[in-house]
CSV table of C-alpha atoms and ligand atoms in Angstrom, one decimal:
chain,number,residue,atom,x,y,z
A,1,UNK,CA,-16.6,-9.4,-23.9
A,2,UNK,CA,-15.1,-7.5,-20.3
A,3,UNK,CA,-14.1,-10.3,-18.6
A,4,UNK,CA,-12.5,-11.2,-21.6
A,5,UNK,CA,-11.3,-7.4,-21.6
A,6,UNK,CA,-9.8,-8.1,-18.2
A,7,UNK,CA,-8.1,-11.4,-18.4
A,8,UNK,CA,-6.4,-9.8,-21.4
A,9,UNK,CA,-5.0,-7.2,-19.8
A,10,UNK,CA,-4.1,-8.9,-16.6
A,11,UNK,CA,-2.0,-11.4,-18.3
A,12,UNK,CA,-0.3,-8.2,-20.5
A,13,UNK,CA,0.6,-7.0,-16.9
A,14,UNK,CA,1.6,-9.8,-15.8
A,15,UNK,CA,3.9,-10.3,-19.6
A,16,UNK,CA,5.5,-6.3,-18.4
A,17,UNK,CA,6.6,-7.5,-15.5
A,18,UNK,CA,8.5,-11.0,-16.3
A,19,UNK,CA,9.9,-9.4,-19.9
A,20,UNK,CA,10.8,-6.0,-17.4
A,21,UNK,CA,12.6,-8.2,-14.8
A,22,UNK,CA,13.9,-9.9,-17.7
A,23,UNK,CA,14.9,-7.2,-19.6
A,24,UNK,CA,16.3,-5.2,-16.4
A,25,UNK,CA,18.8,-8.4,-15.5
A,26,UNK,CA,20.1,-8.3,-19.0
A,27,UNK,CA,20.6,-4.4,-18.8
A,28,UNK,CA,22.7,-4.9,-15.9
A,29,UNK,CA,25.0,-7.4,-17.1
A,30,UNK,CA,26.0,-5.1,-20.3
A,31,UNK,CA,25.8,-1.9,-18.6
A,32,UNK,CA,29.4,-1.3,-18.1
A,33,UNK,CA,30.4,-2.1,-21.6
A,34,UNK,CA,27.7,-0.1,-23.2
A,35,UNK,CA,27.2,3.0,-22.3
A,36,UNK,CA,24.4,4.0,-24.1
A,37,UNK,CA,22.4,1.5,-21.7
A,38,UNK,CA,23.1,4.0,-18.7
A,39,UNK,CA,22.7,7.2,-21.1
A,40,UNK,CA,19.8,6.7,-22.8
A,41,UNK,CA,18.1,3.3,-22.0
A,42,UNK,CA,18.1,3.3,-18.2
A,43,UNK,CA,16.8,6.9,-18.2
A,44,UNK,CA,13.8,6.3,-21.1
A,45,UNK,CA,12.6,3.7,-19.1
A,46,UNK,CA,12.8,5.3,-15.9
A,47,UNK,CA,11.2,8.3,-17.3
A,48,UNK,CA,8.3,6.2,-18.9
A,49,UNK,CA,8.0,4.6,-15.5
A,50,UNK,CA,7.3,7.8,-13.6
A,51,UNK,CA,5.2,9.0,-16.1
A,52,UNK,CA,2.4,6.2,-15.1
A,53,UNK,CA,3.2,6.9,-11.6
A,54,UNK,CA,2.4,10.2,-12.2
A,55,UNK,CA,-1.2,9.1,-13.5
A,56,UNK,CA,-2.1,6.8,-11.2
A,57,UNK,CA,-1.2,9.5,-8.5
A,58,UNK,CA,-3.0,12.2,-10.6
A,59,UNK,CA,-6.3,10.1,-10.0
A,60,UNK,CA,-6.3,10.0,-6.5
A,61,UNK,CA,-7.5,13.4,-4.9
A,62,UNK,CA,-10.4,14.2,-7.5
A,63,UNK,CA,-11.4,10.1,-7.0
A,64,UNK,CA,-11.3,10.1,-3.5
A,65,UNK,CA,-12.9,13.4,-2.6
A,66,UNK,CA,-15.8,12.5,-5.3
A,67,UNK,CA,-16.2,9.3,-4.2
A,68,UNK,CA,-16.5,9.5,-0.6
A,69,UNK,CA,-18.9,12.1,-0.5
A,70,UNK,CA,-21.2,10.8,-3.2
A,71,UNK,CA,-20.6,7.5,-1.1
A,72,UNK,CA,-21.1,9.4,2.5
A,73,UNK,CA,-24.4,11.0,0.7
A,74,UNK,CA,-25.7,7.6,-0.4
A,75,UNK,CA,-25.2,6.1,3.1
A,76,UNK,CA,-27.2,9.5,4.0
A,77,UNK,CA,-26.7,8.5,7.5
A,78,UNK,CA,-24.5,9.3,10.3
A,79,UNK,CA,-25.1,6.2,12.2
A,80,UNK,CA,-24.5,4.2,9.8
A,81,UNK,CA,-21.6,5.6,8.6
A,82,UNK,CA,-20.5,5.9,12.4
A,83,UNK,CA,-21.1,1.7,13.0
A,84,UNK,CA,-18.8,1.4,9.2
A,85,UNK,CA,-16.3,3.0,10.6
A,86,UNK,CA,-16.0,1.5,14.2
A,87,UNK,CA,-15.9,-1.8,12.4
A,88,UNK,CA,-13.6,-1.0,9.6
A,89,UNK,CA,-10.9,1.0,12.6
A,90,UNK,CA,-11.3,-2.4,15.0
A,91,UNK,CA,-10.3,-5.0,11.7
A,92,UNK,CA,-7.6,-2.3,10.6
A,93,UNK,CA,-6.3,-2.0,14.2
A,94,UNK,CA,-6.0,-6.0,15.2
A,95,UNK,CA,-5.0,-7.0,11.6
A,96,UNK,CA,-2.1,-5.0,12.4
A,97,UNK,CA,-1.1,-6.3,15.1
A,98,UNK,CA,-1.1,-9.4,14.2
A,99,UNK,CA,1.1,-8.3,11.3
A,100,UNK,CA,3.8,-6.8,13.5
A,101,UNK,CA,3.6,-9.9,15.5
A,102,UNK,CA,4.3,-12.2,12.9
A,103,UNK,CA,6.9,-9.8,11.5
A,104,UNK,CA,8.6,-10.3,15.1
A,105,UNK,CA,8.3,-14.0,14.9
A,106,UNK,CA,9.9,-14.3,11.3
A,107,UNK,CA,12.8,-11.4,12.9
A,108,UNK,CA,13.4,-14.1,15.9
A,109,UNK,CA,13.0,-17.3,13.7
A,110,UNK,CA,15.6,-16.1,10.5
A,111,UNK,CA,18.9,-14.9,13.2
A,112,UNK,CA,20.1,-12.5,10.7
A,113,UNK,CA,23.8,-12.5,12.5
A,114,UNK,CA,26.1,-9.9,13.6
A,115,UNK,CA,28.4,-9.9,10.7
A,116,UNK,CA,27.1,-7.0,8.2
A,117,UNK,CA,29.0,-4.2,7.9
A,118,UNK,CA,27.8,-0.9,9.4
A,119,UNK,CA,28.2,2.3,6.9
A,120,UNK,CA,29.0,4.1,10.0
A,121,UNK,CA,28.7,7.6,8.2
A,122,UNK,CA,25.4,7.0,7.6
A,123,UNK,CA,23.7,9.9,9.3
A,124,UNK,CA,19.6,9.0,9.7
A,125,UNK,CA,17.4,12.3,9.8
A,126,UNK,CA,16.8,13.5,13.4
A,127,UNK,CA,12.9,12.5,14.1
A,128,UNK,CA,10.8,15.0,15.9
A,129,UNK,CA,8.5,13.7,18.0
A,130,UNK,CA,5.0,15.2,17.0
A,131,UNK,CA,2.5,15.6,20.1
A,132,UNK,CA,-0.6,13.0,20.3
A,133,UNK,CA,-2.6,15.7,20.2
A,134,UNK,CA,-1.3,17.2,17.5
A,135,UNK,CA,-1.7,14.3,15.1
A,136,UNK,CA,-4.9,14.4,15.9
A,137,UNK,CA,-5.7,18.2,15.0
A,138,UNK,CA,-4.2,17.4,12.1
A,139,UNK,CA,-6.9,15.5,10.9
A,140,UNK,CA,-9.0,18.0,10.5
A,141,UNK,CA,-8.5,20.8,7.7
A,142,UNK,CA,-8.2,24.4,7.7
A,143,UNK,CA,-8.7,25.0,4.2
A,144,UNK,CA,-10.3,21.5,2.2
A,145,UNK,CA,-8.4,23.1,-1.1
A,146,UNK,CA,-5.4,23.5,0.5
A,147,UNK,CA,-5.5,19.8,1.6
A,148,UNK,CA,-6.4,18.8,-1.8
A,149,UNK,CA,-3.4,20.9,-3.1
A,150,UNK,CA,-0.8,18.7,-0.7
A,151,UNK,CA,-3.1,15.3,-1.5
A,152,UNK,CA,-3.4,15.2,2.5
A,153,UNK,CA,-5.7,12.2,2.6
A,154,UNK,CA,-7.4,12.1,5.9
A,155,UNK,CA,-7.9,15.7,6.0
A,156,UNK,CA,-9.7,14.9,2.5
A,157,UNK,CA,-11.7,12.0,4.4
A,158,UNK,CA,-12.7,14.0,7.3
A,159,UNK,CA,-13.7,16.7,4.6
A,160,UNK,CA,-15.5,14.8,2.2
A,161,UNK,CA,-17.3,12.7,5.0
A,162,UNK,CA,-18.9,15.8,6.4
A,163,UNK,CA,-19.5,17.4,2.8
A,164,UNK,CA,-21.1,14.1,1.8
A,165,UNK,CA,-23.5,14.0,5.3
A,166,UNK,CA,-24.5,17.6,4.6
A,167,UNK,CA,-25.6,17.5,0.9
A,168,UNK,CA,-27.8,14.7,2.5
A,169,UNK,CA,-29.7,17.4,5.5
A,170,UNK,CA,-29.3,20.3,2.9
A,171,UNK,CA,-32.3,18.5,0.6
A,172,UNK,CA,-33.3,18.9,-3.1
A,173,UNK,CA,-30.0,21.5,-4.0
A,174,UNK,CA,-27.7,19.0,-1.5
A,175,UNK,CA,-28.8,16.4,-3.8
A,176,UNK,CA,-27.9,18.2,-7.0
A,177,UNK,CA,-24.1,18.2,-5.4
A,178,UNK,CA,-24.2,14.9,-4.0
A,179,UNK,CA,-25.7,13.6,-7.9
A,180,UNK,CA,-22.8,15.6,-9.4
A,181,UNK,CA,-20.5,14.2,-7.1
A,182,UNK,CA,-21.5,10.9,-8.2
A,183,UNK,CA,-21.1,11.8,-11.9
A,184,UNK,CA,-17.4,13.1,-11.0
A,185,UNK,CA,-16.7,9.6,-9.5
A,186,UNK,CA,-17.8,7.5,-12.6
A,187,UNK,CA,-15.7,10.0,-14.8
A,188,UNK,CA,-12.6,9.0,-12.5
A,189,UNK,CA,-13.3,5.4,-12.6
A,190,UNK,CA,-13.4,5.6,-16.4
A,191,UNK,CA,-10.5,7.8,-16.5
A,192,UNK,CA,-8.7,4.7,-13.9
A,193,UNK,CA,-9.6,2.7,-17.0
A,194,UNK,CA,-7.5,4.7,-19.6
A,195,UNK,CA,-4.4,4.8,-17.1
A,196,UNK,CA,-4.4,0.9,-16.6
A,197,UNK,CA,-4.8,0.7,-19.9
A,198,UNK,CA,-1.2,1.6,-19.8
A,199,UNK,CA,-0.2,-0.6,-17.4
A,200,UNK,CA,1.7,-3.0,-18.8
A,201,UNK,CA,4.3,-0.8,-20.4
A,202,UNK,CA,4.4,1.4,-17.3
A,203,UNK,CA,5.3,-2.1,-15.2
A,204,UNK,CA,7.7,-3.3,-17.9
A,205,UNK,CA,9.9,-0.4,-17.6
A,206,UNK,CA,9.6,0.3,-13.4
A,207,UNK,CA,11.0,-3.2,-12.8
A,208,UNK,CA,13.2,-3.3,-15.8
A,209,UNK,CA,14.6,-0.3,-14.0
A,210,UNK,CA,14.4,-1.3,-10.2
A,211,UNK,CA,16.2,-5.2,-12.0
A,212,UNK,CA,18.9,-3.5,-13.2
A,213,UNK,CA,19.9,-1.4,-10.6
A,214,UNK,CA,19.3,-4.6,-8.5
A,215,UNK,CA,21.7,-7.3,-9.5
A,216,UNK,CA,21.6,-10.5,-7.8
A,217,UNK,CA,25.0,-9.9,-6.0
A,218,UNK,CA,23.3,-6.9,-3.6
A,219,UNK,CA,20.6,-8.4,-2.6
A,220,UNK,CA,22.9,-11.6,-1.7
A,221,UNK,CA,24.1,-10.6,2.2
A,222,UNK,CA,20.2,-9.8,2.8
A,223,UNK,CA,18.8,-12.5,1.6
A,224,UNK,CA,17.4,-13.8,5.4
A,225,UNK,CA,15.7,-10.4,5.8
A,226,UNK,CA,13.9,-10.3,2.4
A,227,UNK,CA,12.8,-14.0,2.9
A,228,UNK,CA,11.8,-13.3,6.5
A,229,UNK,CA,9.5,-9.8,5.1
A,230,UNK,CA,8.6,-11.9,2.2
A,231,UNK,CA,7.5,-14.8,4.0
A,232,UNK,CA,6.3,-12.9,6.5
A,233,UNK,CA,3.5,-11.3,4.2
A,234,UNK,CA,2.5,-14.6,2.6
A,235,UNK,CA,1.6,-15.8,5.8
A,236,UNK,CA,0.0,-13.1,7.0
A,237,UNK,CA,-2.4,-12.7,3.5
A,238,UNK,CA,-2.9,-16.1,3.9
A,239,UNK,CA,-3.6,-16.8,7.3
A,240,UNK,CA,-5.7,-13.3,8.6
A,241,UNK,CA,-7.1,-12.5,5.2
A,242,UNK,CA,-7.9,-15.9,4.3
A,243,UNK,CA,-9.4,-16.3,7.4
A,244,UNK,CA,-11.3,-13.0,7.6
A,245,UNK,CA,-12.9,-13.7,4.3
A,246,UNK,CA,-14.0,-17.1,5.2
A,247,UNK,CA,-15.2,-16.0,8.5
A,248,UNK,CA,-17.2,-12.8,7.7
A,249,UNK,CA,-18.2,-13.0,4.0
A,250,UNK,CA,-18.5,-16.9,3.6
A,251,UNK,CA,-16.3,-16.5,0.6
A,252,UNK,CA,-13.0,-19.0,-0.3
A,253,UNK,CA,-9.3,-17.9,-0.2
A,254,UNK,CA,-9.5,-18.3,-4.1
A,255,UNK,CA,-12.7,-16.2,-4.2
A,256,UNK,CA,-10.8,-13.5,-2.3
A,257,UNK,CA,-6.9,-13.6,-3.9
A,258,UNK,CA,-8.4,-14.2,-7.6
A,259,UNK,CA,-10.4,-10.8,-7.4
A,260,UNK,CA,-7.8,-8.8,-6.8
A,261,UNK,CA,-4.8,-9.9,-8.6
A,262,UNK,CA,-4.6,-7.0,-10.5
A,263,UNK,CA,-4.1,-5.3,-7.2
A,264,UNK,CA,-1.3,-7.4,-5.9
A,265,UNK,CA,0.4,-6.6,-9.4
A,266,UNK,CA,0.1,-2.8,-9.4
A,267,UNK,CA,1.1,-2.5,-5.2
A,268,UNK,CA,4.1,-4.4,-6.1
A,269,UNK,CA,5.3,-2.2,-8.9
A,270,UNK,CA,3.8,1.2,-7.6
A,271,UNK,CA,5.3,0.4,-4.3
A,272,UNK,CA,2.2,3.0,-3.4
A,273,UNK,CA,-1.1,2.2,-1.6
A,274,UNK,CA,-2.2,5.6,-2.4
A,275,UNK,CA,-1.3,4.9,-5.7
A,276,UNK,CA,-3.4,1.2,-6.6
A,277,UNK,CA,-6.1,3.1,-4.8
A,278,UNK,CA,-8.0,3.0,-8.3
A,279,UNK,CA,-7.0,-0.5,-8.9
A,280,UNK,CA,-8.2,-1.1,-5.9
A,281,UNK,CA,-11.6,0.1,-6.0
A,282,UNK,CA,-12.2,-1.4,-9.1
A,283,UNK,CA,-11.1,-5.0,-7.9
A,284,UNK,CA,-13.5,-4.7,-5.1
A,285,UNK,CA,-16.6,-3.2,-6.5
A,286,UNK,CA,-16.7,-5.4,-10.0
A,287,UNK,CA,-15.0,-8.8,-8.5
A,288,UNK,CA,-16.4,-8.8,-4.9
A,289,UNK,CA,-19.7,-6.9,-5.7
A,290,UNK,CA,-19.0,-4.2,-2.8
A,291,UNK,CA,-21.0,-1.3,-2.8
A,292,UNK,CA,-19.4,2.3,-3.8
A,293,UNK,CA,-20.8,3.4,-0.6
A,294,UNK,CA,-18.9,1.1,1.6
A,295,UNK,CA,-16.1,0.5,-0.8
A,296,UNK,CA,-15.3,4.4,-1.4
A,297,UNK,CA,-15.2,5.3,2.7
A,298,UNK,CA,-13.0,1.8,3.7
A,299,UNK,CA,-10.8,1.6,0.9
A,300,UNK,CA,-9.5,5.9,0.7
A,301,UNK,CA,-9.2,5.7,5.0
A,302,UNK,CA,-7.0,1.7,4.5
A,303,UNK,CA,-5.0,3.4,1.6
A,304,UNK,CA,-4.2,5.8,4.7
A,305,UNK,CA,-4.1,4.7,8.1
A,306,UNK,CA,-4.5,0.7,7.2
A,307,UNK,CA,-0.3,-0.8,6.7
A,308,UNK,CA,-0.3,-4.1,7.8
A,309,UNK,CA,2.7,-4.6,5.0
A,310,UNK,CA,4.5,-1.9,7.0
A,311,UNK,CA,4.0,-3.0,10.4
A,312,UNK,CA,5.2,-6.3,9.7
A,313,UNK,CA,8.2,-5.0,7.9
A,314,UNK,CA,9.1,-3.0,11.0
A,315,UNK,CA,8.9,-6.0,13.3
A,316,UNK,CA,11.3,-8.5,10.9
A,317,UNK,CA,13.8,-4.9,10.5
A,318,UNK,CA,14.3,-4.2,14.2
A,319,UNK,CA,15.1,-7.7,15.2
A,320,UNK,CA,17.2,-7.1,12.2
A,321,UNK,CA,19.0,-4.1,13.4
A,322,UNK,CA,19.3,-5.3,17.1
A,323,UNK,CA,21.2,-8.6,15.6
A,324,UNK,CA,23.4,-6.6,13.6
A,325,UNK,CA,24.7,-4.7,16.5
A,326,UNK,CA,24.6,-7.7,18.7
A,327,UNK,CA,21.5,-6.0,21.2
A,328,UNK,CA,19.9,-8.2,22.7
A,329,UNK,CA,15.6,-7.4,23.0
A,330,UNK,CA,13.4,-8.2,26.0
A,331,UNK,CA,10.2,-9.8,25.9
A,332,UNK,CA,9.0,-6.3,27.1
A,333,UNK,CA,10.7,-4.0,24.6
A,334,UNK,CA,9.3,-6.0,22.0
A,335,UNK,CA,5.6,-5.7,23.3
A,336,UNK,CA,6.3,-2.0,23.2
A,337,UNK,CA,7.8,-2.4,19.5
A,338,UNK,CA,4.1,-3.8,18.6
A,339,UNK,CA,2.1,-1.0,19.6
A,340,UNK,CA,5.1,1.8,18.9
A,341,UNK,CA,5.2,-0.2,15.2
A,342,UNK,CA,1.3,-0.5,14.7
A,343,UNK,CA,0.8,3.3,15.6
A,344,UNK,CA,3.7,4.4,13.3
A,345,UNK,CA,2.5,2.1,10.1
A,346,UNK,CA,-0.9,4.4,11.1
A,347,UNK,CA,1.3,7.4,10.2
A,348,UNK,CA,3.1,6.0,7.3
A,349,UNK,CA,2.1,8.0,4.0
A,350,UNK,CA,0.9,5.8,1.1
A,351,UNK,CA,4.1,6.3,-1.4
A,352,UNK,CA,7.1,4.3,-2.2
A,353,UNK,CA,9.7,4.5,1.0
A,354,UNK,CA,7.4,5.8,3.8
A,355,UNK,CA,8.3,3.1,6.0
A,356,UNK,CA,12.0,3.3,6.0
A,357,UNK,CA,11.0,6.9,7.4
A,358,UNK,CA,8.9,5.6,10.0
A,359,UNK,CA,11.4,2.6,11.5
A,360,UNK,CA,14.1,5.5,12.4
A,361,UNK,CA,11.1,6.1,15.0
A,362,UNK,CA,10.2,2.9,16.0
A,363,UNK,CA,14.4,2.1,16.3
A,364,UNK,CA,14.5,5.0,18.6
A,365,UNK,CA,11.9,4.3,20.7
A,366,UNK,CA,13.0,0.5,20.9
A,367,UNK,CA,16.6,2.4,21.9
A,368,UNK,CA,18.4,0.7,19.2
A,369,UNK,CA,20.8,2.7,17.3
A,370,UNK,CA,19.4,4.8,14.1
A,371,UNK,CA,22.5,3.2,11.9
A,372,UNK,CA,20.1,0.0,11.1
A,373,UNK,CA,18.5,2.0,8.4
A,374,UNK,CA,22.0,2.7,6.4
A,375,UNK,CA,21.8,-1.5,6.0
A,376,UNK,CA,18.2,-1.6,4.9
A,377,UNK,CA,18.1,1.6,2.9
A,378,UNK,CA,20.0,0.2,0.1
A,379,UNK,CA,17.4,-3.1,-0.2
A,380,UNK,CA,14.5,-1.0,0.5
A,381,UNK,CA,12.5,-0.9,-2.8
A,382,UNK,CA,12.4,-4.8,-3.1
A,383,UNK,CA,11.4,-4.6,0.7
A,384,UNK,CA,8.6,-2.4,0.0
A,385,UNK,CA,7.0,-3.9,-2.6
A,386,UNK,CA,5.8,-6.6,-0.8
A,387,UNK,CA,4.9,-4.4,2.4
A,388,UNK,CA,2.6,-2.6,-0.3
A,389,UNK,CA,1.4,-5.5,-1.7
A,390,UNK,CA,0.3,-6.2,1.8
A,391,UNK,CA,-0.5,-2.7,2.9
A,392,UNK,CA,-3.4,-2.9,-0.5
A,393,UNK,CA,-4.5,-6.7,0.1
A,394,UNK,CA,-5.4,-6.0,3.5
A,395,UNK,CA,-7.6,-3.3,2.5
A,396,UNK,CA,-9.5,-5.2,0.5
A,397,UNK,CA,-9.6,-8.3,2.8
A,398,UNK,CA,-11.5,-6.0,5.2
A,399,UNK,CA,-13.6,-4.0,2.6
A,400,UNK,CA,-15.4,-7.0,1.9
A,401,UNK,CA,-15.6,-8.4,5.7
A,402,UNK,CA,-17.2,-5.0,6.5
A,403,UNK,CA,-20.0,-5.0,3.1
A,404,UNK,CA,-20.6,-8.4,4.0
A,405,UNK,CA,-21.0,-7.4,8.5
A,406,UNK,CA,-23.7,-4.8,6.5
A,407,UNK,CA,-26.0,-7.3,4.8
A,408,UNK,CA,-24.4,-7.0,1.2
A,409,UNK,CA,-24.5,-9.8,-0.8
A,410,UNK,CA,-20.9,-10.3,-2.1
A,411,UNK,CA,-20.4,-11.9,-5.8
A,412,UNK,CA,-20.0,-15.3,-6.3
B,501,LIG,N1,4.9,1.9,0.4
B,501,LIG,C1,4.2,1.9,1.1
B,501,LIG,C2,2.7,1.8,1.1
B,501,LIG,O1,2.3,2.6,-0.1
B,501,LIG,C3,4.7,2.4,2.5
B,501,LIG,C4,5.7,1.8,3.5
B,501,LIG,O2,6.8,2.6,2.5
B,501,LIG,O3,5.5,1.3,3.8
B,501,LIG,O4,2.1,1.3,1.3
């Protein structure tokens, strides 16, 4: 019954996606003839899409806080948490570096050409370089309630981990609090189900608006960049994640991709790894059989710092900009880009369009004109959909691998 329900929701989501695409393109053709499309239909669809996004986003803070606290309390042992943390970070860093390399490879392989018009009026936002010590300091909250109000995920994760561990140390009283957090987490999972039952409509609305705003014509000059990013993401997913799953989980790539179908669709339409987190948690637990302890630590952390898709996109876009401006990038500069892009992707928030802001920093550090962003900002929605998919997929593969390395028995 449960599986049947899940399959039908997945089909509904796919139907919402396909119908939204067709409807959006139809609207783009009639947009100029029928003013009601611009005045009523598009704003209405936009509203529905935004409500769906808000509902998903609304879940994140209570879900992450309660599930990490309950998870940390159930692991109960700082040594084990530390071990899981180190493994997770190692996986995240290596996969991100590979992603930038794949991005640079596709950027080199596709010759984008230098014949694209540059909008010289474009003013990139000046980027302040934040000192590394401040970056580290900012991970630690001053006031955990302020962190929650501002949805500062890293601060929430740090507070929840310590709070969960303190619950164990506090004995009987602490157990009660940990149990209460577990109950809140359970309620939040049910809450997620309510929101996800609305997904087909939200997906339909979001995709129709995007498809209408991006007729085929806008895409044409950028078809090479779009192909490079999409191909890079597919190759990264198929090569890197399949290998991780085969080696560390002893499972087939089919098992992996089949288990995260909903995550992929949700990431694609919401363009937010943080917004997709409730679905990612659900898929990894129910389809892979990963424990709450591991998943509630690895996934929220991944949604915040692990951005393989963003890193790959940055590799492609740096080369695109260099070629558009006729600048040759030396091997040394490309190595520098790998490092900067990997670090920048860690600092990218899991929200729509965040990657394009980080790109400014990478272009600057590679000595490239930030005006390149003007070219790419127009099609960012399309690139963001692909990179967000990869961002969330990377978290799920690493989560399964870490769980398996901790001796958890994954589902077949
Ligand atoms: N939208 C991406 C995410 O949420 C971040 C980005 O813009 O690269 O994962």
